[in-house]
């Protein structure tokens, strides 16, 4: 949107009650978190946010080792930012995140994707369940919780993260682990080359996608399951490798 003084801004408007809740979380972050990784916050009113226009920024891919290092350093800065008491805790959302208990109850949707055989899943599932349950989600770090190229761009000052609507508090390593499958799909390195010992977070991330990739797409997001399946195609071998299991 272009203002009367000629400035171009980005306006975000919530159209549903759920989106309004997300927007309030995002507003909380923009009003209290400071850092070069944040877009300029220009104001808010009811269900509307006004932010700087980043359309002229450089949005990945492509990726380079330098850019990957910049994002990793940025995520270190994010996690050390001040806590916000109004944000949910990642550990409290474990059952929705790790996914493997859902797969154990009904493996059909995951198996329908062809990502693995029923025999492989029967053998690996106990190990995946245990690893995901033991993965450390709790902590005192600020998390963006949806790091991927759609939500980050590069300015001269460095990388900038947008769409903070599901920000939370927990183990900051989760932001790195969740980003790596999509990074690999865009020509980046294997996840284990960036994060060689995820302490079970690889299993948690794989479970997140495993519980969703075979479901019908939600309204208004016809391609999300396909993207989740592609991320699962990276995350599942990563988790298997880390846990000493055969590749699916």
PDB file of C-alpha atoms in Angstrom:
ATOM      1  CA  UNK A   1       0.000   0.000   0.000  1.00  0.00           C
ATOM      2  CA  UNK A   2       1.228   3.490  -0.810  1.00  0.00           C
ATOM      3  CA  UNK A   3       0.644   6.255   1.738  1.00  0.00           C
ATOM      4  CA  UNK A   4      -0.216   9.848   1.018  1.00  0.00           C
ATOM      5  CA  UNK A   5       3.392  10.910   1.614  1.00  0.00           C
ATOM      6  CA  UNK A   6       4.594   8.470  -1.045  1.00  0.00           C
ATOM      7  CA  UNK A   7       5.903   5.789   1.302  1.00  0.00           C
ATOM      8  CA  UNK A   8       5.157   2.166   0.482  1.00  0.00           C
ATOM      9  CA  UNK A   9       4.101  -0.061   3.417  1.00  0.00           C
ATOM     10  CA  UNK A  10       2.906  -3.613   3.958  1.00  0.00           C
ATOM     11  CA  UNK A  11      -0.542  -3.925   5.569  1.00  0.00           C
ATOM     12  CA  UNK A  12      -1.621  -7.202   7.166  1.00  0.00           C
ATOM     13  CA  UNK A  13      -5.325  -7.638   7.900  1.00  0.00           C
ATOM     14  CA  UNK A  14      -6.879 -10.544   9.827  1.00  0.00           C
ATOM     15  CA  UNK A  15     -10.108 -11.837   8.296  1.00  0.00           C
ATOM     16  CA  UNK A  16     -10.984 -14.661  10.723  1.00  0.00           C
ATOM     17  CA  UNK A  17     -11.016 -14.998  14.535  1.00  0.00           C
ATOM     18  CA  UNK A  18      -8.060 -17.406  14.362  1.00  0.00           C
ATOM     19  CA  UNK A  19      -6.131 -14.956  12.200  1.00  0.00           C
ATOM     20  CA  UNK A  20      -6.928 -12.183  14.689  1.00  0.00           C
ATOM     21  CA  UNK A  21      -5.338 -14.261  17.468  1.00  0.00           C
ATOM     22  CA  UNK A  22      -2.265 -14.817  15.310  1.00  0.00           C
ATOM     23  CA  UNK A  23      -2.098 -11.121  14.542  1.00  0.00           C
ATOM     24  CA  UNK A  24      -2.171 -10.255  18.243  1.00  0.00           C
ATOM     25  CA  UNK A  25       0.788 -12.585  18.830  1.00  0.00           C
ATOM     26  CA  UNK A  26       2.618 -10.964  15.958  1.00  0.00           C
ATOM     27  CA  UNK A  27       1.837  -7.491  17.273  1.00  0.00           C
ATOM     28  CA  UNK A  28       3.197  -8.453  20.698  1.00  0.00           C
ATOM     29  CA  UNK A  29       6.485  -9.507  19.111  1.00  0.00           C
ATOM     30  CA  UNK A  30       6.795  -6.414  16.923  1.00  0.00           C
ATOM     31  CA  UNK A  31       6.099  -4.098  19.853  1.00  0.00           C
ATOM     32  CA  UNK A  32       8.621  -5.644  22.242  1.00  0.00           C
ATOM     33  CA  UNK A  33      11.404  -7.400  20.318  1.00  0.00           C
ATOM     34  CA  UNK A  34      14.239  -5.305  18.945  1.00  0.00           C
ATOM     35  CA  UNK A  35      16.898  -6.501  16.556  1.00  0.00           C
ATOM     36  CA  UNK A  36      18.193  -6.181  13.026  1.00  0.00           C
ATOM     37  CA  UNK A  37      16.271  -9.359  12.190  1.00  0.00           C
ATOM     38  CA  UNK A  38      12.937  -7.575  12.740  1.00  0.00           C
ATOM     39  CA  UNK A  39      11.060  -5.660  10.041  1.00  0.00           C
ATOM     40  CA  UNK A  40      10.240  -2.074  10.926  1.00  0.00           C
ATOM     41  CA  UNK A  41       6.954  -1.943  12.819  1.00  0.00           C
ATOM     42  CA  UNK A  42       4.922   1.122  11.863  1.00  0.00           C
ATOM     43  CA  UNK A  43       1.769   0.615  13.891  1.00  0.00           C
ATOM     44  CA  UNK A  44      -1.409  -1.382  14.425  1.00  0.00           C
ATOM     45  CA  UNK A  45      -5.129  -0.856  14.835  1.00  0.00           C
ATOM     46  CA  UNK A  46      -7.605  -3.582  15.774  1.00  0.00           C
ATOM     47  CA  UNK A  47      -7.004  -6.438  13.292  1.00  0.00           C
ATOM     48  CA  UNK A  48      -4.498  -4.553  11.132  1.00  0.00           C
ATOM     49  CA  UNK A  49      -0.686  -4.432  11.246  1.00  0.00           C
ATOM     50  CA  UNK A  50       1.428  -1.960   9.289  1.00  0.00           C
ATOM     51  CA  UNK A  51       5.037  -2.922   8.561  1.00  0.00           C
ATOM     52  CA  UNK A  52       7.816  -1.802   6.297  1.00  0.00           C
ATOM     53  CA  UNK A  53       7.518  -2.875   2.674  1.00  0.00           C
ATOM     54  CA  UNK A  54      10.120  -5.590   2.029  1.00  0.00           C
ATOM     55  CA  UNK A  55       9.157  -6.306  -1.562  1.00  0.00           C
ATOM     56  CA  UNK A  56      12.469  -4.861  -2.762  1.00  0.00           C
ATOM     57  CA  UNK A  57      14.512  -7.063  -0.406  1.00  0.00           C
ATOM     58  CA  UNK A  58      16.306 -10.182  -1.645  1.00  0.00           C
ATOM     59  CA  UNK A  59      14.193 -13.272  -0.979  1.00  0.00           C
ATOM     60  CA  UNK A  60      15.890 -16.687  -1.150  1.00  0.00           C
ATOM     61  CA  UNK A  61      16.591 -19.053  -2.792  1.00  0.00           C
ATOM     62  CA  UNK A  62      19.273 -19.310  -4.056  1.00  0.00           C
ATOM     63  CA  UNK A  63      21.337 -20.110  -0.994  1.00  0.00           C
ATOM     64  CA  UNK A  64      25.057 -19.822  -0.371  1.00  0.00           C
ATOM     65  CA  UNK A  65      27.163 -20.957   2.568  1.00  0.00           C
ATOM     66  CA  UNK A  66      27.533 -17.303   3.551  1.00  0.00           C
ATOM     67  CA  UNK A  67      23.768 -16.761   3.602  1.00  0.00           C
ATOM     68  CA  UNK A  68      23.197 -19.939   5.584  1.00  0.00           C
ATOM     69  CA  UNK A  69      25.752 -18.777   8.158  1.00  0.00           C
ATOM     70  CA  UNK A  70      24.013 -15.394   8.343  1.00  0.00           C
ATOM     71  CA  UNK A  71      20.678 -17.055   9.088  1.00  0.00           C
ATOM     72  CA  UNK A  72      22.230 -19.308  11.736  1.00  0.00           C
ATOM     73  CA  UNK A  73      23.782 -16.273  13.421  1.00  0.00           C
ATOM     74  CA  UNK A  74      20.459 -14.454  13.171  1.00  0.00           C
ATOM     75  CA  UNK A  75      18.673 -17.361  14.864  1.00  0.00           C
ATOM     76  CA  UNK A  76      21.235 -17.180  17.655  1.00  0.00           C
ATOM     77  CA  UNK A  77      20.307 -13.511  18.084  1.00  0.00           C
ATOM     78  CA  UNK A  78      16.600 -14.363  18.015  1.00  0.00           C
ATOM     79  CA  UNK A  79      16.893 -16.946  20.764  1.00  0.00           C
ATOM     80  CA  UNK A  80      18.763 -14.554  23.040  1.00  0.00           C
ATOM     81  CA  UNK A  81      16.126 -11.822  22.702  1.00  0.00           C
ATOM     82  CA  UNK A  82      14.040 -10.811  25.693  1.00  0.00           C
ATOM     83  CA  UNK A  83      11.284 -13.207  26.729  1.00  0.00           C
ATOM     84  CA  UNK A  84       7.702 -12.125  26.197  1.00  0.00           C
ATOM     85  CA  UNK A  85       5.377 -13.342  28.980  1.00  0.00           C
ATOM     86  CA  UNK A  86       2.351 -13.421  26.695  1.00  0.00           C
ATOM     87  CA  UNK A  87       3.761 -16.030  24.315  1.00  0.00           C
ATOM     88  CA  UNK A  88       2.905 -19.744  24.505  1.00  0.00           C
ATOM     89  CA  UNK A  89       5.542 -22.311  25.423  1.00  0.00           C
ATOM     90  CA  UNK A  90       6.752 -24.773  22.812  1.00  0.00           C
ATOM     91  CA  UNK A  91       6.834 -27.624  25.341  1.00  0.00           C
ATOM     92  CA  UNK A  92       3.123 -27.173  26.039  1.00  0.00           C
ATOM     93  CA  UNK A  93       2.454 -27.903  22.353  1.00  0.00           C
ATOM     94  CA  UNK A  94       4.483 -31.139  22.269  1.00  0.00           C
ATOM     95  CA  UNK A  95       1.507 -33.363  21.405  1.00  0.00           C
ATOM     96  CA  UNK A  96       0.688 -31.189  18.389  1.00  0.00           C
ATOM     97  CA  UNK A  97       4.300 -30.922  17.248  1.00  0.00           C
ATOM     98  CA  UNK A  98       5.987 -34.291  17.483  1.00  0.00           C
ATOM     99  CA  UNK A  99       3.348 -36.140  15.476  1.00  0.00           C
ATOM    100  CA  UNK A 100       4.504 -39.724  15.989  1.00  0.00           C
ATOM    101  CA  UNK A 101       1.776 -40.659  18.519  1.00  0.00           C
ATOM    102  CA  UNK A 102      -0.762 -39.591  15.877  1.00  0.00           C
ATOM    103  CA  UNK A 103       0.968 -41.791  13.294  1.00  0.00           C
ATOM    104  CA  UNK A 104       1.041 -44.691  15.758  1.00  0.00           C
ATOM    105  CA  UNK A 105      -2.731 -44.396  16.283  1.00  0.00           C
ATOM    106  CA  UNK A 106      -3.425 -44.254  12.537  1.00  0.00           C
ATOM    107  CA  UNK A 107      -0.480 -44.888  10.184  1.00  0.00           C
ATOM    108  CA  UNK A 108      -2.714 -44.922   7.113  1.00  0.00           C
ATOM    109  CA  UNK A 109      -2.334 -41.274   6.037  1.00  0.00           C
ATOM    110  CA  UNK A 110       1.462 -41.379   6.313  1.00  0.00           C
ATOM    111  CA  UNK A 111       1.733 -44.728   4.514  1.00  0.00           C
ATOM    112  CA  UNK A 112      -0.551 -43.439   1.744  1.00  0.00           C
ATOM    113  CA  UNK A 113       2.195 -40.998   0.756  1.00  0.00           C
ATOM    114  CA  UNK A 114       4.575 -43.832  -0.157  1.00  0.00           C
ATOM    115  CA  UNK A 115       7.301 -42.284   1.988  1.00  0.00           C
ATOM    116  CA  UNK A 116       8.095 -45.659   3.571  1.00  0.00           C
ATOM    117  CA  UNK A 117       6.837 -49.211   3.789  1.00  0.00           C
ATOM    118  CA  UNK A 118       4.616 -50.526   6.551  1.00  0.00           C
ATOM    119  CA  UNK A 119       7.441 -52.876   7.530  1.00  0.00           C
ATOM    120  CA  UNK A 120       9.915 -50.018   7.892  1.00  0.00           C
ATOM    121  CA  UNK A 121       7.459 -48.003   9.974  1.00  0.00           C
ATOM    122  CA  UNK A 122       6.698 -50.953  12.260  1.00  0.00           C
ATOM    123  CA  UNK A 123      10.410 -51.367  12.968  1.00  0.00           C
ATOM    124  CA  UNK A 124      11.297 -47.689  13.337  1.00  0.00           C
ATOM    125  CA  UNK A 125       8.216 -46.314  15.082  1.00  0.00           C
ATOM    126  CA  UNK A 126       9.149 -47.311  18.664  1.00  0.00           C
ATOM    127  CA  UNK A 127      12.519 -45.585  18.286  1.00  0.00           C
ATOM    128  CA  UNK A 128      10.963 -42.493  16.691  1.00  0.00           C
ATOM    129  CA  UNK A 129       8.326 -42.270  19.424  1.00  0.00           C
ATOM    130  CA  UNK A 130      10.911 -42.459  22.169  1.00  0.00           C
ATOM    131  CA  UNK A 131      13.266 -39.945  20.530  1.00  0.00           C
ATOM    132  CA  UNK A 132      10.489 -37.433  19.865  1.00  0.00           C
ATOM    133  CA  UNK A 133       9.217 -37.763  23.433  1.00  0.00           C
ATOM    134  CA  UNK A 134      12.714 -37.160  24.808  1.00  0.00           C
ATOM    135  CA  UNK A 135      13.487 -34.240  22.468  1.00  0.00           C
ATOM    136  CA  UNK A 136      14.057 -31.090  24.506  1.00  0.00           C
ATOM    137  CA  UNK A 137      11.423 -28.522  23.569  1.00  0.00           C
ATOM    138  CA  UNK A 138      11.438 -26.523  26.780  1.00  0.00           C
ATOM    139  CA  UNK A 139      13.704 -23.547  27.308  1.00  0.00           C
ATOM    140  CA  UNK A 140      13.750 -19.802  27.725  1.00  0.00           C
ATOM    141  CA  UNK A 141      14.541 -18.779  24.156  1.00  0.00           C
ATOM    142  CA  UNK A 142      12.403 -16.764  21.764  1.00  0.00           C
ATOM    143  CA  UNK A 143      11.381 -18.843  18.739  1.00  0.00           C
ATOM    144  CA  UNK A 144       9.919 -17.763  15.443  1.00  0.00           C
ATOM    145  CA  UNK A 145       8.695 -21.373  14.956  1.00  0.00           C
ATOM    146  CA  UNK A 146       8.209 -21.200  11.176  1.00  0.00           C
ATOM    147  CA  UNK A 147      11.612 -20.393   9.689  1.00  0.00           C
ATOM    148  CA  UNK A 148      11.641 -20.940   5.908  1.00  0.00           C
ATOM    149  CA  UNK A 149      12.373 -18.907   2.819  1.00  0.00           C
ATOM    150  CA  UNK A 150       8.790 -17.583   2.565  1.00  0.00           C
ATOM    151  CA  UNK A 151       9.350 -15.876   5.908  1.00  0.00           C
ATOM    152  CA  UNK A 152      12.837 -14.444   5.572  1.00  0.00           C
ATOM    153  CA  UNK A 153      14.637 -12.059   3.287  1.00  0.00           C
ATOM    154  CA  UNK A 154      17.961 -10.283   3.078  1.00  0.00           C
ATOM    155  CA  UNK A 155      18.600  -6.568   3.373  1.00  0.00           C
ATOM    156  CA  UNK A 156      21.950  -4.809   3.457  1.00  0.00           C
ATOM    157  CA  UNK A 157      21.935  -5.126   7.258  1.00  0.00           C
ATOM    158  CA  UNK A 158      21.396  -8.887   7.070  1.00  0.00           C
ATOM    159  CA  UNK A 159      18.507 -11.375   7.196  1.00  0.00           C
ATOM    160  CA  UNK A 160      15.048 -10.282   8.342  1.00  0.00           C
ATOM    161  CA  UNK A 161      12.308 -12.589   9.656  1.00  0.00           C
ATOM    162  CA  UNK A 162       8.629 -11.879   9.014  1.00  0.00           C
ATOM    163  CA  UNK A 163       5.342 -13.560   9.986  1.00  0.00           C
ATOM    164  CA  UNK A 164       5.804 -13.962  13.737  1.00  0.00           C
ATOM    165  CA  UNK A 165       2.240 -15.158  14.273  1.00  0.00           C
ATOM    166  CA  UNK A 166       3.189 -18.471  15.941  1.00  0.00           C
ATOM    167  CA  UNK A 167       6.155 -17.181  17.953  1.00  0.00           C
ATOM    168  CA  UNK A 168       6.702 -18.980  21.241  1.00  0.00           C
ATOM    169  CA  UNK A 169       9.194 -19.625  24.040  1.00  0.00           C
ATOM    170  CA  UNK A 170      11.276 -22.796  24.225  1.00  0.00           C
ATOM    171  CA  UNK A 171      14.442 -24.459  22.973  1.00  0.00           C
ATOM    172  CA  UNK A 172      15.884 -22.204  20.277  1.00  0.00           C
ATOM    173  CA  UNK A 173      17.469 -25.189  18.519  1.00  0.00           C
ATOM    174  CA  UNK A 174      13.990 -26.082  17.274  1.00  0.00           C
ATOM    175  CA  UNK A 175      14.043 -23.088  14.918  1.00  0.00           C
ATOM    176  CA  UNK A 176      17.205 -24.439  13.299  1.00  0.00           C
ATOM    177  CA  UNK A 177      15.905 -28.010  13.075  1.00  0.00           C
ATOM    178  CA  UNK A 178      12.575 -26.948  11.565  1.00  0.00           C
ATOM    179  CA  UNK A 179      14.282 -24.802   8.914  1.00  0.00           C
ATOM    180  CA  UNK A 180      16.717 -27.422   7.611  1.00  0.00           C
ATOM    181  CA  UNK A 181      14.350 -29.648   5.559  1.00  0.00           C
ATOM    182  CA  UNK A 182      13.084 -26.726   3.479  1.00  0.00           C
ATOM    183  CA  UNK A 183      16.629 -25.399   3.156  1.00  0.00           C
ATOM    184  CA  UNK A 184      17.721 -28.742   1.710  1.00  0.00           C
ATOM    185  CA  UNK A 185      14.846 -28.655  -0.793  1.00  0.00           C
ATOM    186  CA  UNK A 186      16.130 -25.293  -2.017  1.00  0.00           C
ATOM    187  CA  UNK A 187      19.639 -26.533  -2.734  1.00  0.00           C
ATOM    188  CA  UNK A 188      21.093 -26.279   0.762  1.00  0.00           C
ATOM    189  CA  UNK A 189      23.183 -28.870   2.598  1.00  0.00           C
ATOM    190  CA  UNK A 190      21.958 -32.044   4.223  1.00  0.00           C
ATOM    191  CA  UNK A 191      20.475 -31.304   7.666  1.00  0.00           C
ATOM    192  CA  UNK A 192      23.040 -33.469   9.448  1.00  0.00           C
ATOM    193  CA  UNK A 193      25.864 -31.396   7.963  1.00  0.00           C
ATOM    194  CA  UNK A 194      24.431 -28.278   9.628  1.00  0.00           C
ATOM    195  CA  UNK A 195      23.067 -29.873  12.797  1.00  0.00           C
ATOM    196  CA  UNK A 196      25.009 -33.130  13.337  1.00  0.00           C
ATOM    197  CA  UNK A 197      23.401 -34.026  16.663  1.00  0.00           C
ATOM    198  CA  UNK A 198      19.891 -32.684  17.050  1.00  0.00           C
ATOM    199  CA  UNK A 199      19.246 -34.590  20.307  1.00  0.00           C
ATOM    200  CA  UNK A 200      15.930 -35.911  18.994  1.00  0.00           C
ATOM    201  CA  UNK A 201      14.737 -32.719  17.338  1.00  0.00           C
ATOM    202  CA  UNK A 202      15.123 -34.364  13.921  1.00  0.00           C
ATOM    203  CA  UNK A 203      12.624 -37.012  15.047  1.00  0.00           C
ATOM    204  CA  UNK A 204      10.261 -34.333  16.349  1.00  0.00           C
ATOM    205  CA  UNK A 205      10.412 -32.385  13.076  1.00  0.00           C
ATOM    206  CA  UNK A 206       9.942 -35.543  11.006  1.00  0.00           C
ATOM    207  CA  UNK A 207       6.950 -36.441  13.155  1.00  0.00           C
ATOM    208  CA  UNK A 208       5.400 -33.032  12.575  1.00  0.00           C
ATOM    209  CA  UNK A 209       5.407 -33.620   8.824  1.00  0.00           C
ATOM    210  CA  UNK A 210       4.615 -37.350   9.068  1.00  0.00           C
ATOM    211  CA  UNK A 211       1.349 -36.638  10.885  1.00  0.00           C
ATOM    212  CA  UNK A 212       0.239 -34.097   8.270  1.00  0.00           C
ATOM    213  CA  UNK A 213       1.624 -34.908   4.814  1.00  0.00           C
ATOM    214  CA  UNK A 214      -0.987 -37.580   4.051  1.00  0.00           C
ATOM    215  CA  UNK A 215      -4.022 -35.597   5.147  1.00  0.00           C
ATOM    216  CA  UNK A 216      -6.425 -33.703   2.923  1.00  0.00           C
ATOM    217  CA  UNK A 217      -5.292 -30.111   2.349  1.00  0.00           C
ATOM    218  CA  UNK A 218      -6.874 -27.493   4.598  1.00  0.00           C
ATOM    219  CA  UNK A 219      -9.215 -24.919   3.114  1.00  0.00           C
ATOM    220  CA  UNK A 220      -7.350 -22.157   1.346  1.00  0.00           C
ATOM    221  CA  UNK A 221      -4.008 -24.010   1.265  1.00  0.00           C
ATOM    222  CA  UNK A 222      -4.191 -26.556  -1.574  1.00  0.00           C
ATOM    223  CA  UNK A 223      -0.419 -27.101  -1.856  1.00  0.00           C
ATOM    224  CA  UNK A 224       0.554 -27.300   1.820  1.00  0.00           C
ATOM    225  CA  UNK A 225       0.421 -31.119   2.039  1.00  0.00           C
ATOM    226  CA  UNK A 226       2.651 -31.499  -1.004  1.00  0.00           C
ATOM    227  CA  UNK A 227       5.211 -29.173   0.578  1.00  0.00           C
ATOM    228  CA  UNK A 228       4.981 -31.031   3.885  1.00  0.00           C
ATOM    229  CA  UNK A 229       5.580 -34.319   2.063  1.00  0.00           C
ATOM    230  CA  UNK A 230       8.665 -32.928   0.388  1.00  0.00           C
ATOM    231  CA  UNK A 231       9.967 -31.762   3.760  1.00  0.00           C
ATOM    232  CA  UNK A 232       9.219 -35.202   5.198  1.00  0.00           C
ATOM    233  CA  UNK A 233      11.299 -36.730   2.390  1.00  0.00           C
ATOM    234  CA  UNK A 234      14.253 -34.856   3.901  1.00  0.00           C
ATOM    235  CA  UNK A 235      13.395 -35.011   7.595  1.00  0.00           C
ATOM    236  CA  UNK A 236      12.607 -38.732   7.827  1.00  0.00           C
ATOM    237  CA  UNK A 237      15.991 -39.960   6.504  1.00  0.00           C
ATOM    238  CA  UNK A 238      17.645 -37.379   8.784  1.00  0.00           C
ATOM    239  CA  UNK A 239      15.838 -38.741  11.827  1.00  0.00           C
ATOM    240  CA  UNK A 240      16.546 -42.343  10.800  1.00  0.00           C
ATOM    241  CA  UNK A 241      20.240 -41.600  10.321  1.00  0.00           C
ATOM    242  CA  UNK A 242      20.482 -39.867  13.689  1.00  0.00           C
ATOM    243  CA  UNK A 243      18.751 -42.748  15.465  1.00  0.00           C
ATOM    244  CA  UNK A 244      20.737 -45.512  13.775  1.00  0.00           C
ATOM    245  CA  UNK A 245      17.764 -46.801  11.802  1.00  0.00           C
ATOM    246  CA  UNK A 246      17.721 -48.037   8.225  1.00  0.00           C
ATOM    247  CA  UNK A 247      16.841 -45.417   5.648  1.00  0.00           C
ATOM    248  CA  UNK A 248      13.117 -45.490   4.785  1.00  0.00           C
TER     249      UNK A 248
END
